[in-house]
Amino acid sequence: MNRYADIPRERLPALLAAMPKAELHIHIEGSLEPQLIFALAARNGVKLAYPNVEALRAAYAFTDLQSFLDIYYAGASVLLLEDDFHDMAWAYLVRAAEENVLHTELFFDPQTHTARGVDIGVVIRGLKRATERARAELGVSAALILCFLRHLSEEDALQTLEQALPYREHFIGVGLDSSERGHPPEKFARVFARCRELGLRLVAHAGEEGPPEYIWNALDVLKVERIDHGVRCVEDPALVRRLAEQRVPLTVCPLSNVKLCVFADLGRHNLGELLAAGLVATVNSDDPAYFGGYLNQNYLETFAALPLDAGHAYVLARNSFEASFASAADKAGWIARLDETFERFRS
Ligand code: ADE
Ligand code: ZN
C-alpha cells in the first residue's frame, strides 16, 4: 500500500489517536451529550420525555435511521438561545482538539430549530462564535455546512435558504440529511441549483440506507462534490468506477453504520473494500453522542475489527484533508504534519 504499511500493529492505537486528521461528517446536533441535553433543558425550562440521563441513554437502541432521528430531533428541542448553540459546538470542538482533529466541517440542521420558532440567526451566530473561538483558542479550523432536511418539502428548503442568506459568509456549503428512503436527491434539484449559483459547496447524504441510484442522482442532478456515507455504492460496479475515476470522496461513518444496522457489526463493514477499490474514503463520527464514540473511537474500533494497517490509516487521514473544502495551502500544511507524525512512528 505505502511506506507505512509495516509500522507494527501494536503501535496502531497510539498512531490513530496521534495522527492529525479532519472530520467532514459530524452533525453538530448529534454531538449533544445527554448531560448537556439535561443541563440545557433545566436552563431553558424545557420538559423532556425522559426523567434522567440514564433513561435517555437507555433509549439509544436504534433499529434503523428513522428510529434514531426521532430521538435526535427530540434531543435538539432543548436548544433555544445563541449560547446553547455555542456551548454545544464548543464542547465538540474541545473534544476534536483533544483528538488531533485539525479541521472540521460541521453540519447543522436549521429547520429543526426554525420549526420551533428559533430564529436562524440565533443558530448560525451561536455556532459561528464557537468556530471562531476554536480557531483562536484551540488552533482548530472549523467551517459550517447548512443541511436541508429531506423529509420536508423543497419549498421549505428554499425558504430556509432565503432565511440563511443574510449569514451567507458564515457557512461554506449545503448538505442534505434526515430520512433517506422515499426522499431521493432529485426532490431538491432546484434548491441545489440555486446554491450552486451562489457559489456554495455541495454535499448530500446518499447510499446510507438508500440505493445506489440515489448516489448517481446526488452526483448528476444535485452535482454534489462529496457523498456522505455512500457505502451502498458497492452494489453497483459502474458507480464504484465513476466514484474512483472522479475521486469523489465518501464520508464514511463506521460506528453510525453499525448502530443504525446498515452493517451487522464492524467486522462486516465495507471500509476496506472501498479503499481497495481506490475510493477516496474518509472516517467520521456522524452523531458521536448517540453512536458510541467520537472520531478516534471510530478509527480505533474499525481498525481493531478489520484487516487494516498503518498504511490504510495514512490514506484515510490524508483523504480527510484532501476531501475537505479548505484551501490548497491549508491542506498542504496539514499533510506535512501528517507525514511528520507517520515518519516518527516508523523510526
Ligand atoms: N441526521 C443526523 N444523522 C444522520 C444520518 N446518519 N443520516 C441522515 N440524517 C442524519
Ligand atoms: Zn450524517
Short mmCIF file of C-alpha atoms and ligand atoms in Angstrom, two decimals:
data_model
loop_
_atom_site.label_atom_id
_atom_site.label_comp_id
_atom_site.label_asym_id
_atom_site.label_seq_id
_atom_site.Cartn_x
_atom_site.Cartn_y
_atom_site.Cartn_z
CA MET A 1 0.00 0.00 0.00
CA ASN A 2 2.65 2.60 1.06
CA ARG A 3 5.79 3.03 3.17
CA TYR A 4 3.78 3.00 6.40
CA ALA A 5 2.11 -0.41 5.99
CA ASP A 6 4.79 -2.14 8.07
CA ILE A 7 4.52 0.04 11.18
CA PRO A 8 3.92 -2.62 13.88
CA ARG A 9 0.28 -3.33 14.65
CA GLU A 10 0.78 -2.74 18.38
CA ARG A 11 1.61 0.90 17.60
CA LEU A 12 -1.65 1.42 15.71
CA PRO A 13 -3.85 2.64 18.61
CA ALA A 14 -1.34 5.33 19.57
CA LEU A 15 -0.82 6.27 15.93
CA LEU A 16 -4.56 6.52 15.19
CA ALA A 17 -5.04 8.82 18.17
CA ALA A 18 -1.95 10.95 17.48
CA MET A 19 -2.29 11.38 13.72
CA PRO A 20 -3.54 14.75 12.51
CA LYS A 21 -6.93 14.37 10.83
CA ALA A 22 -10.01 16.18 9.56
CA GLU A 23 -13.65 15.39 10.32
CA LEU A 24 -16.06 16.07 7.44
CA HIS A 25 -19.26 14.38 8.58
CA ILE A 26 -20.44 15.42 12.02
CA HIS A 27 -23.96 16.70 12.71
CA ILE A 28 -23.38 19.20 15.47
CA GLU A 29 -26.80 18.40 16.98
CA GLY A 30 -25.57 14.78 17.12
CA SER A 31 -22.75 15.82 19.45
CA LEU A 32 -25.23 16.84 22.14
CA GLU A 33 -24.41 14.57 25.09
CA PRO A 34 -27.24 13.50 27.43
CA GLN A 35 -25.72 15.53 30.29
CA LEU A 36 -25.76 18.68 28.16
CA ILE A 37 -29.33 17.93 26.98
CA PHE A 38 -30.47 17.86 30.63
CA ALA A 39 -28.40 20.92 31.56
CA LEU A 40 -29.88 22.94 28.68
CA ALA A 41 -33.40 21.65 29.45
CA ALA A 42 -33.02 22.92 33.01
CA ARG A 43 -31.51 26.24 31.86
CA ASN A 44 -34.33 26.83 29.35
CA GLY A 45 -37.26 25.28 31.21
CA VAL A 46 -37.85 22.64 28.51
CA LYS A 47 -39.68 19.47 29.58
CA LEU A 48 -38.12 16.23 28.31
CA ALA A 49 -39.89 12.90 27.75
CA TYR A 50 -37.22 11.12 29.87
CA PRO A 51 -36.77 11.58 33.65
CA ASN A 52 -32.95 11.48 33.67
CA VAL A 53 -29.72 10.89 31.73
CA GLU A 54 -29.79 7.12 32.30
CA ALA A 55 -33.33 6.77 30.98
CA LEU A 56 -32.45 8.83 27.91
CA ARG A 57 -29.31 6.78 27.24
CA ALA A 58 -31.33 3.58 27.59
CA ALA A 59 -33.48 4.77 24.67
CA TYR A 60 -30.41 4.84 22.39
CA ALA A 61 -31.13 1.39 20.92
CA PHE A 62 -31.83 2.02 17.27
CA THR A 63 -33.17 -0.32 14.61
CA ASP A 64 -32.72 1.96 11.60
CA LEU A 65 -32.15 5.60 10.64
CA GLN A 66 -35.70 6.73 11.41
CA SER A 67 -35.68 5.24 14.93
CA PHE A 68 -32.56 7.33 15.62
CA LEU A 69 -33.86 10.53 14.01
CA ASP A 70 -36.98 10.55 16.22
CA ILE A 71 -34.81 10.70 19.37
CA TYR A 72 -32.22 13.01 17.80
CA TYR A 73 -34.83 15.66 16.94
CA ALA A 74 -36.32 15.38 20.45
CA GLY A 75 -32.84 15.96 21.95
CA ALA A 76 -32.37 19.10 19.84
CA SER A 77 -35.55 20.62 21.33
CA VAL A 78 -33.52 21.99 24.29
CA LEU A 79 -31.61 24.38 22.00
CA LEU A 80 -33.19 27.85 22.14
CA LEU A 81 -30.61 30.60 22.63
CA GLU A 82 -27.43 31.65 20.87
CA ASP A 83 -25.38 30.48 23.86
CA ASP A 84 -26.96 26.99 23.62
CA PHE A 85 -25.69 26.59 20.05
CA HIS A 86 -22.32 27.99 21.04
CA ASP A 87 -21.99 25.69 24.07
CA MET A 88 -22.94 22.59 22.06
CA ALA A 89 -20.42 23.32 19.29
CA TRP A 90 -17.72 24.39 21.73
CA ALA A 91 -17.97 21.07 23.62
CA TYR A 92 -17.46 19.21 20.34
CA LEU A 93 -14.57 21.43 19.24
CA VAL A 94 -12.71 20.97 22.55
CA ARG A 95 -13.05 17.21 22.07
CA ALA A 96 -11.92 17.50 18.45
CA ALA A 97 -8.77 19.35 19.54
CA GLU A 98 -8.01 16.59 22.07
CA GLU A 99 -8.30 14.04 19.26
CA ASN A 100 -5.86 15.84 16.95
CA VAL A 101 -8.59 17.00 14.59
CA LEU A 102 -7.01 19.97 12.78
CA HIS A 103 -10.00 20.80 10.61
CA THR A 104 -13.71 20.04 10.78
CA GLU A 105 -16.75 20.84 8.64
CA LEU A 106 -19.83 20.86 10.87
CA PHE A 107 -23.30 20.04 9.61
CA PHE A 108 -26.20 21.85 11.20
CA ASP A 109 -29.96 21.42 10.65
CA PRO A 110 -31.60 24.89 10.81
CA GLN A 111 -35.11 23.60 10.04
CA THR A 112 -35.07 21.55 13.25
CA HIS A 113 -34.81 24.85 15.10
CA THR A 114 -36.75 27.32 12.95
CA ALA A 115 -39.75 24.95 13.05
CA ARG A 116 -39.76 25.53 16.86
CA GLY A 117 -39.67 29.30 16.44
CA VAL A 118 -35.90 29.76 16.88
CA ASP A 119 -34.53 32.42 14.55
CA ILE A 120 -31.97 31.10 12.06
CA GLY A 121 -29.65 33.96 13.05
CA VAL A 122 -29.59 32.66 16.62
CA VAL A 123 -28.48 29.25 15.33
CA ILE A 124 -25.83 30.50 12.94
CA ARG A 125 -24.39 33.21 15.21
CA GLY A 126 -24.05 30.77 18.13
CA LEU A 127 -22.30 28.15 16.00
CA LYS A 128 -20.10 30.71 14.28
CA ARG A 129 -18.93 32.14 17.61
CA ALA A 130 -17.80 28.64 18.67
CA THR A 131 -15.89 28.06 15.40
CA GLU A 132 -14.12 31.43 15.67
CA ARG A 133 -13.22 30.71 19.29
CA ALA A 134 -11.89 27.26 18.25
CA ARG A 135 -9.52 28.83 15.75
CA ALA A 136 -8.28 31.38 18.30
CA GLU A 137 -8.09 29.22 21.45
CA LEU A 138 -7.63 25.66 20.18
CA GLY A 139 -5.95 26.11 16.80
CA VAL A 140 -8.76 24.07 15.24
CA SER A 141 -10.08 25.16 11.85
CA ALA A 142 -13.87 24.75 11.63
CA ALA A 143 -16.44 25.60 8.97
CA LEU A 144 -20.24 25.25 8.81
CA ILE A 145 -22.38 23.36 6.28
CA LEU A 146 -26.12 24.04 6.34
CA CYS A 147 -28.16 20.86 5.79
CA PHE A 148 -31.67 20.68 4.39
CA LEU A 149 -33.99 18.09 5.93
CA ARG A 150 -35.06 15.80 3.11
CA HIS A 151 -38.28 14.64 4.81
CA LEU A 152 -39.55 18.22 4.39
CA SER A 153 -40.52 19.83 1.08
CA GLU A 154 -38.22 21.55 -1.38
CA GLU A 155 -40.29 24.69 -0.82
CA ASP A 156 -39.31 24.59 2.87
CA ALA A 157 -35.65 24.14 1.89
CA LEU A 158 -35.87 27.16 -0.47
CA GLN A 159 -37.38 29.29 2.30
CA THR A 160 -34.65 28.16 4.69
CA LEU A 161 -32.00 29.14 2.16
CA GLU A 162 -33.56 32.62 1.84
CA GLN A 163 -33.59 33.00 5.64
CA ALA A 164 -29.91 31.97 5.77
CA LEU A 165 -28.69 34.31 3.03
CA PRO A 166 -28.07 37.29 5.36
CA TYR A 167 -25.49 34.98 7.01
CA ARG A 168 -24.05 33.74 3.69
CA GLU A 169 -20.45 34.42 4.70
CA HIS A 170 -20.82 32.27 7.83
CA PHE A 171 -21.28 28.91 6.04
CA ILE A 172 -19.32 27.33 3.23
CA GLY A 173 -21.84 24.94 1.77
CA VAL A 174 -25.06 22.98 1.97
CA GLY A 175 -25.92 19.32 2.52
CA LEU A 176 -28.94 17.04 2.55
CA ASP A 177 -29.77 14.82 5.52
CA SER A 178 -32.59 13.16 7.54
CA SER A 179 -34.82 10.28 6.34
CA GLU A 180 -33.28 8.98 3.12
CA ARG A 181 -35.67 6.31 1.86
CA GLY A 182 -38.52 7.80 -0.18
CA HIS A 183 -36.80 11.20 -0.37
CA PRO A 184 -34.46 10.97 -3.38
CA PRO A 185 -31.94 13.69 -4.22
CA GLU A 186 -33.89 14.90 -7.27
CA LYS A 187 -36.61 16.18 -4.90
CA PHE A 188 -34.11 19.00 -4.13
CA ALA A 189 -32.88 19.76 -7.68
CA ARG A 190 -33.98 23.42 -7.70
CA VAL A 191 -32.63 24.38 -4.30
CA PHE A 192 -29.25 22.76 -5.01
CA ALA A 193 -29.09 24.53 -8.39
CA ARG A 194 -29.68 27.83 -6.61
CA CYS A 195 -26.99 27.04 -4.01
CA ARG A 196 -24.58 26.22 -6.81
CA GLU A 197 -25.24 29.62 -8.42
CA LEU A 198 -24.49 31.20 -5.05
CA GLY A 199 -21.06 29.55 -5.01
CA LEU A 200 -21.84 27.26 -2.09
CA ARG A 201 -20.06 23.89 -1.81
CA LEU A 202 -22.43 20.94 -2.21
CA VAL A 203 -22.66 17.60 -0.39
CA ALA A 204 -25.51 15.13 0.24
CA HIS A 205 -26.19 12.01 2.25
CA ALA A 206 -26.75 9.17 -0.23
CA GLY A 207 -26.40 5.42 -0.16
CA GLU A 208 -26.60 5.12 3.64
CA GLU A 209 -29.96 3.30 3.58
CA GLY A 210 -30.96 4.40 0.09
CA PRO A 211 -29.99 2.59 -3.14
CA PRO A 212 -27.04 3.31 -5.48
CA GLU A 213 -29.44 5.25 -7.71
CA TYR A 214 -29.57 7.96 -5.01
CA ILE A 215 -25.79 8.32 -5.27
CA TRP A 216 -25.96 8.65 -9.07
CA ASN A 217 -28.63 11.33 -8.74
CA ALA A 218 -26.80 13.20 -5.99
CA LEU A 219 -23.88 13.44 -8.44
CA ASP A 220 -25.76 14.02 -11.69
CA VAL A 221 -28.80 16.03 -10.57
CA LEU A 222 -27.59 17.85 -7.44
CA LYS A 223 -23.95 18.00 -8.65
CA VAL A 224 -22.54 17.36 -5.18
CA GLU A 225 -18.79 17.26 -4.62
CA ARG A 226 -18.81 14.65 -1.82
CA ILE A 227 -21.14 11.84 -0.86
CA ASP A 228 -21.99 11.42 2.82
CA HIS A 229 -21.94 7.70 3.70
CA GLY A 230 -22.20 6.19 0.19
CA VAL A 231 -21.45 2.69 1.47
CA ARG A 232 -24.15 1.12 -0.74
CA CYS A 233 -22.17 2.14 -3.87
CA VAL A 234 -20.55 -1.31 -3.84
CA GLU A 235 -23.83 -2.76 -5.14
CA ASP A 236 -23.16 -1.05 -8.49
CA PRO A 237 -19.72 -1.67 -10.08
CA ALA A 238 -20.21 1.10 -12.67
CA LEU A 239 -20.87 3.56 -9.84
CA VAL A 240 -17.75 2.44 -7.97
CA ARG A 241 -15.71 3.04 -11.14
CA ARG A 242 -17.23 6.50 -11.54
CA LEU A 243 -16.54 7.46 -7.91
CA ALA A 244 -12.95 6.20 -8.17
CA GLU A 245 -12.19 7.84 -11.53
CA GLN A 246 -13.60 11.19 -10.50
CA ARG A 247 -12.14 10.89 -6.98
CA VAL A 248 -15.48 11.73 -5.35
CA PRO A 249 -14.90 11.48 -1.59
CA LEU A 250 -17.15 9.35 0.62
CA THR A 251 -17.54 10.43 4.24
CA VAL A 252 -17.96 7.03 5.86
CA CYS A 253 -19.18 6.68 9.47
CA PRO A 254 -18.43 3.16 10.73
CA LEU A 255 -19.91 3.27 14.27
CA SER A 256 -23.03 5.00 12.95
CA ASN A 257 -23.48 2.29 10.32
CA VAL A 258 -23.43 -0.42 12.99
CA LYS A 259 -25.71 1.47 15.42
CA LEU A 260 -28.25 2.07 12.62
CA CYS A 261 -28.00 -1.56 11.44
CA VAL A 262 -26.54 -0.76 8.00
CA PHE A 263 -23.92 -3.44 8.85
CA ALA A 264 -24.46 -6.18 11.46
CA ASP A 265 -21.08 -5.49 13.08
CA LEU A 266 -17.83 -3.60 12.39
CA GLY A 267 -16.16 -6.80 11.19
CA ARG A 268 -18.58 -6.76 8.27
CA HIS A 269 -18.11 -3.09 7.41
CA ASN A 270 -17.00 -2.46 3.83
CA LEU A 271 -14.46 0.31 4.52
CA GLY A 272 -11.57 -1.99 3.49
CA GLU A 273 -13.40 -2.86 0.28
CA LEU A 274 -13.97 0.83 -0.52
CA LEU A 275 -10.26 1.59 -0.05
CA ALA A 276 -9.23 -1.45 -2.10
CA ALA A 277 -11.46 -0.17 -4.94
CA GLY A 278 -9.46 3.07 -4.93
CA LEU A 279 -12.23 5.24 -3.48
CA VAL A 280 -11.43 8.40 -1.55
CA ALA A 281 -12.99 7.15 1.69
CA THR A 282 -12.74 9.05 4.97
CA VAL A 283 -13.67 8.11 8.55
CA ASN A 284 -16.14 10.26 10.52
CA SER A 285 -18.34 10.10 13.61
CA ASP A 286 -21.75 11.30 12.23
CA ASP A 287 -23.57 11.72 15.60
CA PRO A 288 -20.95 10.83 18.21
CA ALA A 289 -23.12 11.38 21.30
CA TYR A 290 -25.60 8.80 20.00
CA PHE A 291 -23.39 6.23 18.29
CA GLY A 292 -20.84 5.27 20.93
CA GLY A 293 -17.83 7.34 20.06
CA TYR A 294 -16.08 10.37 18.67
CA LEU A 295 -13.68 10.30 15.74
CA ASN A 296 -10.75 8.47 17.34
CA GLN A 297 -13.08 5.79 18.68
CA ASN A 298 -14.34 5.26 15.13
CA TYR A 299 -10.77 4.76 13.90
CA LEU A 300 -9.77 2.55 16.85
CA GLU A 301 -12.73 0.19 16.74
CA THR A 302 -12.74 -0.05 12.95
CA PHE A 303 -9.03 -0.88 12.79
CA ALA A 304 -9.47 -3.44 15.58
CA ALA A 305 -12.30 -5.14 13.69
CA LEU A 306 -10.92 -5.10 10.11
CA PRO A 307 -7.61 -6.15 8.50
CA LEU A 308 -6.42 -2.55 8.11
CA ASP A 309 -2.83 -1.40 8.81
CA ALA A 310 -0.96 1.87 9.29
CA GLY A 311 -0.79 2.27 5.51
CA HIS A 312 -4.57 2.45 5.44
CA ALA A 313 -4.55 4.87 8.38
CA TYR A 314 -2.26 7.19 6.42
CA VAL A 315 -4.52 7.07 3.36
CA LEU A 316 -7.66 7.73 5.41
CA ALA A 317 -6.15 10.70 7.24
CA ARG A 318 -4.69 12.12 4.03
CA ASN A 319 -8.04 11.65 2.28
CA SER A 320 -9.73 13.57 5.10
CA PHE A 321 -7.61 16.64 4.34
CA GLU A 322 -7.77 16.28 0.56
CA ALA A 323 -11.56 15.84 0.60
CA SER A 324 -12.07 18.95 2.73
CA PHE A 325 -13.15 22.32 1.37
CA ALA A 326 -10.11 24.05 2.85
CA SER A 327 -7.55 25.98 0.77
CA ALA A 328 -4.73 24.19 -1.04
CA ALA A 329 -2.23 25.92 1.27
CA ASP A 330 -4.02 24.72 4.44
CA LYS A 331 -4.24 21.17 3.05
CA ALA A 332 -0.52 21.12 2.23
CA GLY A 333 0.36 22.31 5.75
CA TRP A 334 -1.82 19.67 7.40
CA ILE A 335 -0.49 16.88 5.17
CA ALA A 336 3.08 17.90 6.06
CA ARG A 337 2.16 17.48 9.74
CA LEU A 338 0.59 14.11 8.94
CA ASP A 339 3.79 12.97 7.19
CA GLU A 340 5.90 14.05 10.17
CA THR A 341 3.74 12.01 12.54
CA PHE A 342 3.95 8.88 10.41
CA GLU A 343 7.75 9.24 9.97
CA ARG A 344 8.07 9.47 13.76
CA PHE A 345 6.09 6.25 14.22
CA ARG A 346 8.18 4.49 11.56
CA SER A 347 11.51 5.06 13.27
N1 ADE B 1 -29.01 13.38 10.57
C1 ADE B 1 -28.16 13.12 11.57
N2 ADE B 1 -27.52 11.97 11.35
C2 ADE B 1 -27.96 11.49 10.17
C3 ADE B 1 -27.66 10.35 9.38
N3 ADE B 1 -26.78 9.43 9.77
N4 ADE B 1 -28.32 10.18 8.22
C4 ADE B 1 -29.21 11.08 7.82
N5 ADE B 1 -29.52 12.17 8.52
C5 ADE B 1 -28.89 12.39 9.68
ZN ZN B 2 -24.90 12.01 8.69
#
